[in-house]
PDB file of C-alpha atoms in Angstrom:
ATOM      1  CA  UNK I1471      18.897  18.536  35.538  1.00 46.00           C
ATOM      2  CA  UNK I1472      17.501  21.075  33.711  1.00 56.00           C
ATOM      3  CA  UNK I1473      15.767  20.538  30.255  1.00 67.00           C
ATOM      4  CA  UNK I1474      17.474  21.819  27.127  1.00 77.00           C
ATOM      5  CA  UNK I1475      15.380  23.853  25.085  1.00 89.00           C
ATOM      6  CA  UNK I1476      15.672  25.219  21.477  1.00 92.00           C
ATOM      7  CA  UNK I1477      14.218  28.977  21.034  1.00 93.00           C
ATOM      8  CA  UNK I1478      12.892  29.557  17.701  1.00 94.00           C
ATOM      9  CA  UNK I1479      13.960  32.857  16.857  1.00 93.00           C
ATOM     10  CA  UNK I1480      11.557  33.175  14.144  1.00 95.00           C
ATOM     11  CA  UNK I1481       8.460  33.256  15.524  1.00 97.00           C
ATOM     12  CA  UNK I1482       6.659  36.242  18.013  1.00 98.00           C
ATOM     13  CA  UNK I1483       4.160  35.892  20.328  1.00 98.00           C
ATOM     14  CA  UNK I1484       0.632  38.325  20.161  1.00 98.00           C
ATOM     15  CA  UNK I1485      -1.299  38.482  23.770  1.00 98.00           C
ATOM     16  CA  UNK I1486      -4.919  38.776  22.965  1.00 98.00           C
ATOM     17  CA  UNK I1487      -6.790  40.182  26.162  1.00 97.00           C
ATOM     18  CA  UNK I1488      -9.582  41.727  27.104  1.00 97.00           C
ATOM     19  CA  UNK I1489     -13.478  40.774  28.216  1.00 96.00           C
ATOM     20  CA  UNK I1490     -14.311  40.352  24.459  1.00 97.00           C
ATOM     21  CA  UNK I1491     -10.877  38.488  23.818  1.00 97.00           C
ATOM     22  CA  UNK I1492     -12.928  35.206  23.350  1.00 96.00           C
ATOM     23  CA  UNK I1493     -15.988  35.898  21.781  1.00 96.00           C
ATOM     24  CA  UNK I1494     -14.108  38.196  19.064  1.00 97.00           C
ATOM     25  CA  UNK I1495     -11.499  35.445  18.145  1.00 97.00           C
ATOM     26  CA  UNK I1496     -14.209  32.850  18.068  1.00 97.00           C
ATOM     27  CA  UNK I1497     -15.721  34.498  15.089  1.00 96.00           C
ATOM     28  CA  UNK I1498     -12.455  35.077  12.954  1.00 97.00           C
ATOM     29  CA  UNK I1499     -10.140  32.372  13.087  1.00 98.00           C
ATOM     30  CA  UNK I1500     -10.413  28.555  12.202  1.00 98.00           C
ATOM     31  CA  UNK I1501      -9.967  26.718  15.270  1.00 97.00           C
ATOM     32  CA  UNK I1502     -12.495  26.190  18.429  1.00 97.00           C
ATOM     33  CA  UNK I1503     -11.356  28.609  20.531  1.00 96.00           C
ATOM     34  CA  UNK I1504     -13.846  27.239  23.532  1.00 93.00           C
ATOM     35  CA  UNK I1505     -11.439  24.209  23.607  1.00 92.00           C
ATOM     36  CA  UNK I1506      -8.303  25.358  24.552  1.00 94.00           C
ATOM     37  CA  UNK I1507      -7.826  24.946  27.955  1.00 86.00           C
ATOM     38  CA  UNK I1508      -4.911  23.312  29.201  1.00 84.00           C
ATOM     39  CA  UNK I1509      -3.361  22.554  25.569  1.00 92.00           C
ATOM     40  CA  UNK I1510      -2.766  24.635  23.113  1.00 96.00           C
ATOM     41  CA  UNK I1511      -4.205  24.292  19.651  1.00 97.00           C
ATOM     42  CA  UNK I1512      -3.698  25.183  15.639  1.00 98.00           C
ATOM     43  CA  UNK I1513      -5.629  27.400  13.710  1.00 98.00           C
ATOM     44  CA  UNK I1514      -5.376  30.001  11.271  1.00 98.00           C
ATOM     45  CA  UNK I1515      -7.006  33.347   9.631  1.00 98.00           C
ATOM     46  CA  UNK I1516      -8.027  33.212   6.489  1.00 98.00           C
ATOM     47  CA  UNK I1517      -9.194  35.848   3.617  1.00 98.00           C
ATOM     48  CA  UNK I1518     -12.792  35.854   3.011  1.00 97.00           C
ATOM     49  CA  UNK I1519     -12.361  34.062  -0.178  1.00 97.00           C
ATOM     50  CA  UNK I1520     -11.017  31.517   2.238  1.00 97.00           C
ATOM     51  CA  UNK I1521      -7.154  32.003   1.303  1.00 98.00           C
ATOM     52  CA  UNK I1522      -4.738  31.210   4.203  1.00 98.00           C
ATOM     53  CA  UNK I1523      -3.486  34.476   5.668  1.00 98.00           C
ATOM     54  CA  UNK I1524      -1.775  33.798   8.860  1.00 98.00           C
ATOM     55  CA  UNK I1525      -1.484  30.401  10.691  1.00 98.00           C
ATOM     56  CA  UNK I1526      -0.427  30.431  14.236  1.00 98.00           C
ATOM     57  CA  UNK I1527      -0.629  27.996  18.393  1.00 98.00           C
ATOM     58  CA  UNK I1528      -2.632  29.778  20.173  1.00 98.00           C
ATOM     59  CA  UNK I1529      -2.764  28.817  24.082  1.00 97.00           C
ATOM     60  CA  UNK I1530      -4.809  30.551  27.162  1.00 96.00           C
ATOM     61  CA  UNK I1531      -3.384  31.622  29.973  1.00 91.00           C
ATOM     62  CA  UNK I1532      -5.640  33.011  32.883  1.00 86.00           C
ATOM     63  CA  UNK I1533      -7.751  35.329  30.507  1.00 85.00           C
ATOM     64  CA  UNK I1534      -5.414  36.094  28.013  1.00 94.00           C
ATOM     65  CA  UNK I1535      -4.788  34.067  24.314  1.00 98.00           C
ATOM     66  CA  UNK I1536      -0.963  33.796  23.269  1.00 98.00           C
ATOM     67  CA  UNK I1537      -0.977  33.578  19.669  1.00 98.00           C
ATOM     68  CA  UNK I1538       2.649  31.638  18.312  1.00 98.00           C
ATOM     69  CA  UNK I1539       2.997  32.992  14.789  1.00 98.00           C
ATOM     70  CA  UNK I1540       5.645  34.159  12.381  1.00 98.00           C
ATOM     71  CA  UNK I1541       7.911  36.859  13.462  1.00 97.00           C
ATOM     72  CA  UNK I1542       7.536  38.634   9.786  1.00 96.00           C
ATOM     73  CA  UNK I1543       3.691  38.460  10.063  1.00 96.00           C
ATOM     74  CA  UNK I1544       3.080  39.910  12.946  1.00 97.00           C
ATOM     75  CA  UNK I1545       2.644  43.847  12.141  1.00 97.00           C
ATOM     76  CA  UNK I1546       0.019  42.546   9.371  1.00 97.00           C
ATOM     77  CA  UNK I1547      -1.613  40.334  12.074  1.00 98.00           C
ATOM     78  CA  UNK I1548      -2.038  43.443  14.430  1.00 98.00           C
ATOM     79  CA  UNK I1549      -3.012  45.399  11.637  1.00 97.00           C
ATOM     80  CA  UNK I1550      -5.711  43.080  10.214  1.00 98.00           C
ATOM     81  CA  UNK I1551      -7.136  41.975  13.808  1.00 98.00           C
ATOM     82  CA  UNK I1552      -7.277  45.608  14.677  1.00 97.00           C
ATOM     83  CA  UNK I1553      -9.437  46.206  11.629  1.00 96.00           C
ATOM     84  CA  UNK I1554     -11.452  43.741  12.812  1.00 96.00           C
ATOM     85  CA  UNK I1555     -11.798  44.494  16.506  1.00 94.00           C
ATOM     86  CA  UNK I1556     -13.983  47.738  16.196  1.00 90.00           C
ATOM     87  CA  UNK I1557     -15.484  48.502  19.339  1.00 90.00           C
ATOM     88  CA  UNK I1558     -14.909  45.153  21.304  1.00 94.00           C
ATOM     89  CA  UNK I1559     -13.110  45.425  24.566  1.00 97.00           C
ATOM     90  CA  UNK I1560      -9.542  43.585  23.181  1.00 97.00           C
ATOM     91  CA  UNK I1561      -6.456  44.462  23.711  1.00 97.00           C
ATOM     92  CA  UNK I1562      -3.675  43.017  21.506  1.00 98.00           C
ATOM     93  CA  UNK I1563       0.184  42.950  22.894  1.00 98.00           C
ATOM     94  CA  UNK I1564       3.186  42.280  21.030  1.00 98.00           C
ATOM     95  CA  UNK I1565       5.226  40.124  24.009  1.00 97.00           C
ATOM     96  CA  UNK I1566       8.956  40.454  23.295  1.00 97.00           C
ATOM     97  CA  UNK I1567       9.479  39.518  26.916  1.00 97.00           C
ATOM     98  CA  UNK I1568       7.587  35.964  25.556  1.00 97.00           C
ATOM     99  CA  UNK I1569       9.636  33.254  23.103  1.00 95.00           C
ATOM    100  CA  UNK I1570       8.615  29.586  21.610  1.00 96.00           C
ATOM    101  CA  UNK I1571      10.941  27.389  22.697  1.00 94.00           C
ATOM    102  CA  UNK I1572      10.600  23.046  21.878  1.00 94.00           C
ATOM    103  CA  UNK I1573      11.768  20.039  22.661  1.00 91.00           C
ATOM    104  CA  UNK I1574      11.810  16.946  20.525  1.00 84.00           C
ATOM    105  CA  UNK I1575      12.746  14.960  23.887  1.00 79.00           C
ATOM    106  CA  UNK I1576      10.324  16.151  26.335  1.00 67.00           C
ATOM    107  CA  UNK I1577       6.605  15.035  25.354  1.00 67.00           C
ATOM    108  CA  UNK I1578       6.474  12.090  28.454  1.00 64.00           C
ATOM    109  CA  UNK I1579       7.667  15.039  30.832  1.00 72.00           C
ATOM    110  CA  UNK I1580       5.233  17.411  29.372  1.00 80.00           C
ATOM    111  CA  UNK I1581       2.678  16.300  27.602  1.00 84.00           C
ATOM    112  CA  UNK I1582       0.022  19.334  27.513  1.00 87.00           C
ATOM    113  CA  UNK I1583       3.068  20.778  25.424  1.00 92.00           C
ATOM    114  CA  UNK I1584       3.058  18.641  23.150  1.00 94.00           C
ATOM    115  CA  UNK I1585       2.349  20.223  19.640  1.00 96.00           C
ATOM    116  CA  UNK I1586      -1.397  20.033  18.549  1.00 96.00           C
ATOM    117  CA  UNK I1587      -0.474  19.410  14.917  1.00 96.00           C
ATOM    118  CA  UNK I1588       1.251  16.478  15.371  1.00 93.00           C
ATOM    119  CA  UNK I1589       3.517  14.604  18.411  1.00 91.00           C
ATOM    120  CA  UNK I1590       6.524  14.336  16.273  1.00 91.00           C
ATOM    121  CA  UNK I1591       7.179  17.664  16.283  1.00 93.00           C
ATOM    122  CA  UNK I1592       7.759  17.596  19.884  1.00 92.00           C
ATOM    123  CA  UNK I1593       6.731  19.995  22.744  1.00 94.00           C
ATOM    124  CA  UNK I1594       6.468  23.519  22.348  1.00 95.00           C
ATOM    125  CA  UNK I1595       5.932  26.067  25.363  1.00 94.00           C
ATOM    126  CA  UNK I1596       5.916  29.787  25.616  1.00 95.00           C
ATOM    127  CA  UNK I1597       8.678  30.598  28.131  1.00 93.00           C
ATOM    128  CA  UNK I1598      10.408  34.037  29.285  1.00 94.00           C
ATOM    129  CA  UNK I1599      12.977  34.875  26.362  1.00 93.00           C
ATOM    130  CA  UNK I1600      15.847  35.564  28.807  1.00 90.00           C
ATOM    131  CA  UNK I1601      15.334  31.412  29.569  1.00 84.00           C
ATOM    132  CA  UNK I1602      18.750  30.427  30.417  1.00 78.00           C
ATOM    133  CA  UNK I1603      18.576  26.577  29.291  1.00 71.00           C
ATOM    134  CA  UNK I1604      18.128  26.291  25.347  1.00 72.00           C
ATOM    135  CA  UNK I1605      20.704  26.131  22.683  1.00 74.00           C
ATOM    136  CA  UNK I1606      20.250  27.941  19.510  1.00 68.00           C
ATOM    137  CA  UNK I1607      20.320  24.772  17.570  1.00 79.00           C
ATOM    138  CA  UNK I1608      17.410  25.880  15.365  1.00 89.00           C
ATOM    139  CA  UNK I1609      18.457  24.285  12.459  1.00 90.00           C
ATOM    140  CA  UNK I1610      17.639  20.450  13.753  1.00 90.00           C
ATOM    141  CA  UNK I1611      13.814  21.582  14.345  1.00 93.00           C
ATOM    142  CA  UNK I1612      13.738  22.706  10.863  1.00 94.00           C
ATOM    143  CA  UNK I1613      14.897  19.988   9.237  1.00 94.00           C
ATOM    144  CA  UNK I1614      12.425  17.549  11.082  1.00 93.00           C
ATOM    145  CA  UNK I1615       9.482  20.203  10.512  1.00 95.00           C
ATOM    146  CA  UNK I1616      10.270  19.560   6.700  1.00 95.00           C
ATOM    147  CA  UNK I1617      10.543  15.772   6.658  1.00 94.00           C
ATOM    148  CA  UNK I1618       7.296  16.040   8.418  1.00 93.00           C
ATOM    149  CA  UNK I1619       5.697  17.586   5.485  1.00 93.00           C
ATOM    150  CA  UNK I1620       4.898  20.673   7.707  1.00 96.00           C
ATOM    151  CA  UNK I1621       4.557  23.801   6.253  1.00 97.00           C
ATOM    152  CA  UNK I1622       4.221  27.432   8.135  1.00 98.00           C
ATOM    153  CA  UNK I1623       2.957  30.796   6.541  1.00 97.00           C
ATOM    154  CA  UNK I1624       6.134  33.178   6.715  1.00 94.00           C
ATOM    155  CA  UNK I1625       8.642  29.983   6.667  1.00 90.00           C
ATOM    156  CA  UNK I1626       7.154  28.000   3.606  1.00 95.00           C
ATOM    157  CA  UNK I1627       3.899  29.654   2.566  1.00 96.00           C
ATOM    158  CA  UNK I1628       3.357  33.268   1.057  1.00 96.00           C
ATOM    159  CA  UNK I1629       0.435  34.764   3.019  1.00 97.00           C
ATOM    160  CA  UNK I1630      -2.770  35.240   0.734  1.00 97.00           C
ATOM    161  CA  UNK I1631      -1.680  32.166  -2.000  1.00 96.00           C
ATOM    162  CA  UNK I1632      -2.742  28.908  -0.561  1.00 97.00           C
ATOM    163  CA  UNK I1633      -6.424  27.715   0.267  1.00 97.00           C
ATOM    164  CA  UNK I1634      -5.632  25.985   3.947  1.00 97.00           C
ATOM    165  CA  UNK I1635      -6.306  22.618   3.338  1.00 96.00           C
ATOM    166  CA  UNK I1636      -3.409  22.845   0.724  1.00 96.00           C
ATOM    167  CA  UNK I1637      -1.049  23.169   3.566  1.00 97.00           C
ATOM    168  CA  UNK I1638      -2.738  20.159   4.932  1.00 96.00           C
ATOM    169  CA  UNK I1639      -4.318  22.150   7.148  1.00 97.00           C
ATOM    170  CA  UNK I1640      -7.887  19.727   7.884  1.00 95.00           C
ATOM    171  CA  UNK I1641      -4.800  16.828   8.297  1.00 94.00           C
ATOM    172  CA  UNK I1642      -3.188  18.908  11.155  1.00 96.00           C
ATOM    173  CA  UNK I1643      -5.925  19.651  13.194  1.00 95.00           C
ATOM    174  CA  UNK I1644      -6.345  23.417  12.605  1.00 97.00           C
ATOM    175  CA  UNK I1645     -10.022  23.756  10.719  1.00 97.00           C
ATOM    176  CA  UNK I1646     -12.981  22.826  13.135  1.00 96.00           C
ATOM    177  CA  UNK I1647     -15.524  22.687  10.662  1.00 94.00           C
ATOM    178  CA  UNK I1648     -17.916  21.892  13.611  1.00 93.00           C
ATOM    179  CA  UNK I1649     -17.521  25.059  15.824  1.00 91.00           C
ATOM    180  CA  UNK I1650     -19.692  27.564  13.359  1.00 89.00           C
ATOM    181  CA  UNK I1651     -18.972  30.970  11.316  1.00 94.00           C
ATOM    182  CA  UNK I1652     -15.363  32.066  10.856  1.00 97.00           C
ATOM    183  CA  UNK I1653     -13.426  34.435   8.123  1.00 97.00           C
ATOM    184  CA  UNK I1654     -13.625  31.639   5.004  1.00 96.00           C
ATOM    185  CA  UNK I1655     -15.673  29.283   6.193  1.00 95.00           C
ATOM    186  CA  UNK I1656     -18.012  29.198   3.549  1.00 95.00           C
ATOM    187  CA  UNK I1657     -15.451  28.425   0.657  1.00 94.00           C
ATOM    188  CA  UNK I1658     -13.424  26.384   2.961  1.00 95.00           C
ATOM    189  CA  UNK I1659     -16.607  24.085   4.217  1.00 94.00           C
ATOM    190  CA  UNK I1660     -17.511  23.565   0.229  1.00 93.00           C
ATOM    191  CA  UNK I1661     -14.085  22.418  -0.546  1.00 90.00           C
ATOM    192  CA  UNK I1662     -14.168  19.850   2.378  1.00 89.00           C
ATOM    193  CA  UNK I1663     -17.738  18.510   1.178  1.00 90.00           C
ATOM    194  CA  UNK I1664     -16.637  18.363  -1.998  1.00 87.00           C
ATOM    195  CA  UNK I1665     -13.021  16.892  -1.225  1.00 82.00           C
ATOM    196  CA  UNK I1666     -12.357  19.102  -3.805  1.00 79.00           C
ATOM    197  CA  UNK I1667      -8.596  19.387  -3.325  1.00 89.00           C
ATOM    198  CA  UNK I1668      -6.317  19.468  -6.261  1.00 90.00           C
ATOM    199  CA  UNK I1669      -3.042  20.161  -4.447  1.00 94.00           C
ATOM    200  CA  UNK I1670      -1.443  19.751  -1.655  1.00 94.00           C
ATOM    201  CA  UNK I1671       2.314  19.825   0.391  1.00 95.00           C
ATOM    202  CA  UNK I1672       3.876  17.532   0.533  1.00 93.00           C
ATOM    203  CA  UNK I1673       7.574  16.550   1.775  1.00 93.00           C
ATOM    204  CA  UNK I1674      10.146  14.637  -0.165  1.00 93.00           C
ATOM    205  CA  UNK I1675      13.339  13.512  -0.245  1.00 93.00           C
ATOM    206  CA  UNK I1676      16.319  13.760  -2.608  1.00 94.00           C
ATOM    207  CA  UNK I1677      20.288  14.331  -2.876  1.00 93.00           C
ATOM    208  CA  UNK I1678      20.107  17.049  -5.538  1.00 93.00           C
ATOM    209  CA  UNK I1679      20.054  20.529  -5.468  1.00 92.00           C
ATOM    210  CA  UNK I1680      16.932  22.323  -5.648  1.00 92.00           C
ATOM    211  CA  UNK I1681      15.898  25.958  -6.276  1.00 89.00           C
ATOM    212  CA  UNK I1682      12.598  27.555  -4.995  1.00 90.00           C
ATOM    213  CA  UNK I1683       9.531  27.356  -7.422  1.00 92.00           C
ATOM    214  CA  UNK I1684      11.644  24.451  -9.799  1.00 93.00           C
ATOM    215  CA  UNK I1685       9.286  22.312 -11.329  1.00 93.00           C
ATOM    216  CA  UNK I1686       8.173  18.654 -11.009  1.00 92.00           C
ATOM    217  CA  UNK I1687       7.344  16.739 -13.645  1.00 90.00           C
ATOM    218  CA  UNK I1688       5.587  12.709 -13.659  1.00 86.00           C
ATOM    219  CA  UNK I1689       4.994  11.162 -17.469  1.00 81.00           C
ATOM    220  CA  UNK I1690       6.443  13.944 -19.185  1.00 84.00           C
ATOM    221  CA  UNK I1691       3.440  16.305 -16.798  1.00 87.00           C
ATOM    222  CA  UNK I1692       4.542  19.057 -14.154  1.00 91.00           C
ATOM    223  CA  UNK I1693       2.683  18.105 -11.753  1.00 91.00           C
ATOM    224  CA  UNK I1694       3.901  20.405  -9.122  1.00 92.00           C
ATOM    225  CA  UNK I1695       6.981  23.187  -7.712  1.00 94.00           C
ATOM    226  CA  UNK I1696       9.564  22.592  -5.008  1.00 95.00           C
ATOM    227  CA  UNK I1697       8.393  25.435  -2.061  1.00 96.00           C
ATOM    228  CA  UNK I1698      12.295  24.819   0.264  1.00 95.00           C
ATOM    229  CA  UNK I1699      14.811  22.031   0.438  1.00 95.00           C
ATOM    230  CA  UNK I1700      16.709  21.554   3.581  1.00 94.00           C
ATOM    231  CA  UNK I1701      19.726  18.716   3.061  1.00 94.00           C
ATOM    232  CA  UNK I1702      18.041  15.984   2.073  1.00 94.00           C
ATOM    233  CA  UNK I1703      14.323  16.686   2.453  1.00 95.00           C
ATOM    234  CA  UNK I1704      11.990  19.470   0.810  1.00 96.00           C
ATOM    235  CA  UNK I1705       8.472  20.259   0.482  1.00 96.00           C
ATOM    236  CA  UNK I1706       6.595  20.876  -2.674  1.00 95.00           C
ATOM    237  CA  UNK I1707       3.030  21.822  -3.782  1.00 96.00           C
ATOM    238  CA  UNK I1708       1.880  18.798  -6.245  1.00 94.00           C
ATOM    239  CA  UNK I1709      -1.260  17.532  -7.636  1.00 91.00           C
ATOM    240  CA  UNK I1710      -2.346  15.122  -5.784  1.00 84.00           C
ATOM    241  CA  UNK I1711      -4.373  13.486  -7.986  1.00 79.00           C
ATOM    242  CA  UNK I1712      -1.556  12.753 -10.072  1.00 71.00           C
ATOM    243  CA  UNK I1713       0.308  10.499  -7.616  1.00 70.00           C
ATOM    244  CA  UNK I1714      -2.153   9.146  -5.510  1.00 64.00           C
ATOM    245  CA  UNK I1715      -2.161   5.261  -6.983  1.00 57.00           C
ATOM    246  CA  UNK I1716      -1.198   1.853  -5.491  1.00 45.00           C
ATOM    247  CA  UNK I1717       2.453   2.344  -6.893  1.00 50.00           C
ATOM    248  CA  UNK I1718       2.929   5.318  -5.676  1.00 50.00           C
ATOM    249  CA  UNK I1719       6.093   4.660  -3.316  1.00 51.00           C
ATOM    250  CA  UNK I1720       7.834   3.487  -6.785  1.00 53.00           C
ATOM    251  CA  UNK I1721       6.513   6.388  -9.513  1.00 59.00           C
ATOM    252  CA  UNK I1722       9.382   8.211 -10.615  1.00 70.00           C
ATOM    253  CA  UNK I1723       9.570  11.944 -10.131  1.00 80.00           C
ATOM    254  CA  UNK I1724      12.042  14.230 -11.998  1.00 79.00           C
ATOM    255  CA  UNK I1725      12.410  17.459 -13.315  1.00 80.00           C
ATOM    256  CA  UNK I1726      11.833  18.979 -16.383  1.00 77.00           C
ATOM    257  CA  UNK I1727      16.053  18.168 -18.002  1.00 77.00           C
ATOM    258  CA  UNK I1728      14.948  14.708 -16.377  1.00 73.00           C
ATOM    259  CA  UNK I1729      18.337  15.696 -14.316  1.00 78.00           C
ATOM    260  CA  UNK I1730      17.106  15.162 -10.985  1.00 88.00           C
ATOM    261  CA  UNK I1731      14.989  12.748  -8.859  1.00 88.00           C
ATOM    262  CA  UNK I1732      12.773  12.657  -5.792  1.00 90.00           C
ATOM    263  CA  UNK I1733      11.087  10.168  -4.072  1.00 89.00           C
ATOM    264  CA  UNK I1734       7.834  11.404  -2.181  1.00 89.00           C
ATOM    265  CA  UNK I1735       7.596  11.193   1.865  1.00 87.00           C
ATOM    266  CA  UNK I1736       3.888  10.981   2.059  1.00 82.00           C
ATOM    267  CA  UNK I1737       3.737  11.786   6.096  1.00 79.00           C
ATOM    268  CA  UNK I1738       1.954   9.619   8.664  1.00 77.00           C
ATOM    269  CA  UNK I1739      -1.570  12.503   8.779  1.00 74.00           C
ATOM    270  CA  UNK I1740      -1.882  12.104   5.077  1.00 69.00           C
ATOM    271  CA  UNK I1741      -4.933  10.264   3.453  1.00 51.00           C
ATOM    272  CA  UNK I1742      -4.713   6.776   2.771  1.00 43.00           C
TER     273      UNK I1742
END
């Protein structure tokens, strides 16, 4: 019996070729591109003032790097990379014939598929898009990306407006702070000495009804803004700071009419 699939019609994939391909990704984006072999892994390209531009799965097959990343990104991907390519031997490939399809019942059947930010998610593989066995039952991912506190730029995050270890980022595996230069690094490496991170996304849950950029508020203090609701879960950008305590499971979050409540889903990657 065949495996059902779901194809996420939102996202594109970008096939990065070329003799150079390796060397000249090495150097720009935030993950250790010398690892991936048969797994895939996270990573992202950030501005040089280390704001998160583009986050993306990037895999290798044979000699060429498929890059999984937001459908309404990708002309500004090419663009930017293509900036950055000068005279390197790269070629870059939008792959329509290409599509992301996952499974949240597959990862003992496949586990190099399994999604390198975390196993929850499921598997995720980069099959022809004319793939006869998936349902368009989209929807279902969605909601479990968001209880999962997981956060994509394009989906959840404006390009350009969050440092990466806001969107958890360092949690989820995509930052190698080991593997040398890349775009950012120097910001981003001070902020992780430092632990100097204010905010951060976070998921939560509630049964009211919640507009984009509404505030949060903790002791009469906003302390952060809903970023998307999906039934009963949502993620928001908060200060951490502010509910990190030993009661924090009970602190009572509302909004500013004090009409509203939401109780925090601090995921299983988040610090203790």
């Amino acid at each position: 019996m065949k495996k059902k699939l779901t194809k996420l019609s939102n996202r594109s994939i970008l096939s990065v070729s070329g003799k150079d391909s390796e060397q000249f990704l090495q150097g720009i984006v935030t993950c250790d591109i010398k690892n991936i072999r048969k797994r895939s892994s996270y990573g992202s390209i950030l501005t040089p003032q280390g704001k998160l531009l583009y986050d993306f799965i990037i895999s290798k097959i044979n000699n060429n790097f498929l890059i999984d990343t937001s459908e309404s990104n990708m002309d500004s991907l090419i663009k930017l990379l293509n900036i950055y390519k000068l005279r390197s031997e790269v070629s870059l490939d939008k792959r329509d014939d290409l599509s992301v399809f996952v499974s949240m019942d597959n990862k003992k059947e496949n586990p190099n598929a399994v999604d390198p930010r975390i196993s929850k998610l499921g598997t995720r593989e980069i099959l022809d898009s004319n793939n006869e066995f998936f349902n368009s039952d989209q929807d279902s991912y969605e909601k479990q990306k968001i209880k999962l506190g997981i956060a994509e730029v394009g989906s959840e995050i404006k390009s350009g407006e969050l440092f990466p270890m806001e969107a958890n980022l360092d949690y989820l595996k995509g930052i190698d702070f080991k593997k040398g230069c890349f775009i950012g690094q120097e910001v981003t490496s001070r902020m992780y000495r430092k632990g100097k991170v204010k905010k951060r996304i976070i998921a939560f849950e509630s049964k009211d009804t919640f507009t984009s950029n509404e505030e949060l508020v903790y002791n009469n203090q906003t302390i952060g803004a809903v970023i998307k609701k999906i039934d009963d879960y949502g993620l928001a950008l908060v200060k951490i700071e502010k509910i990190i305590n030993p009661e924090r499971e009970k602190i009572k979050i509302t909004t500013k009419n004090n009409d509203k409540n939401v109780i925090f889903v601090f995921p299983d990657f988040f610090s203790e």
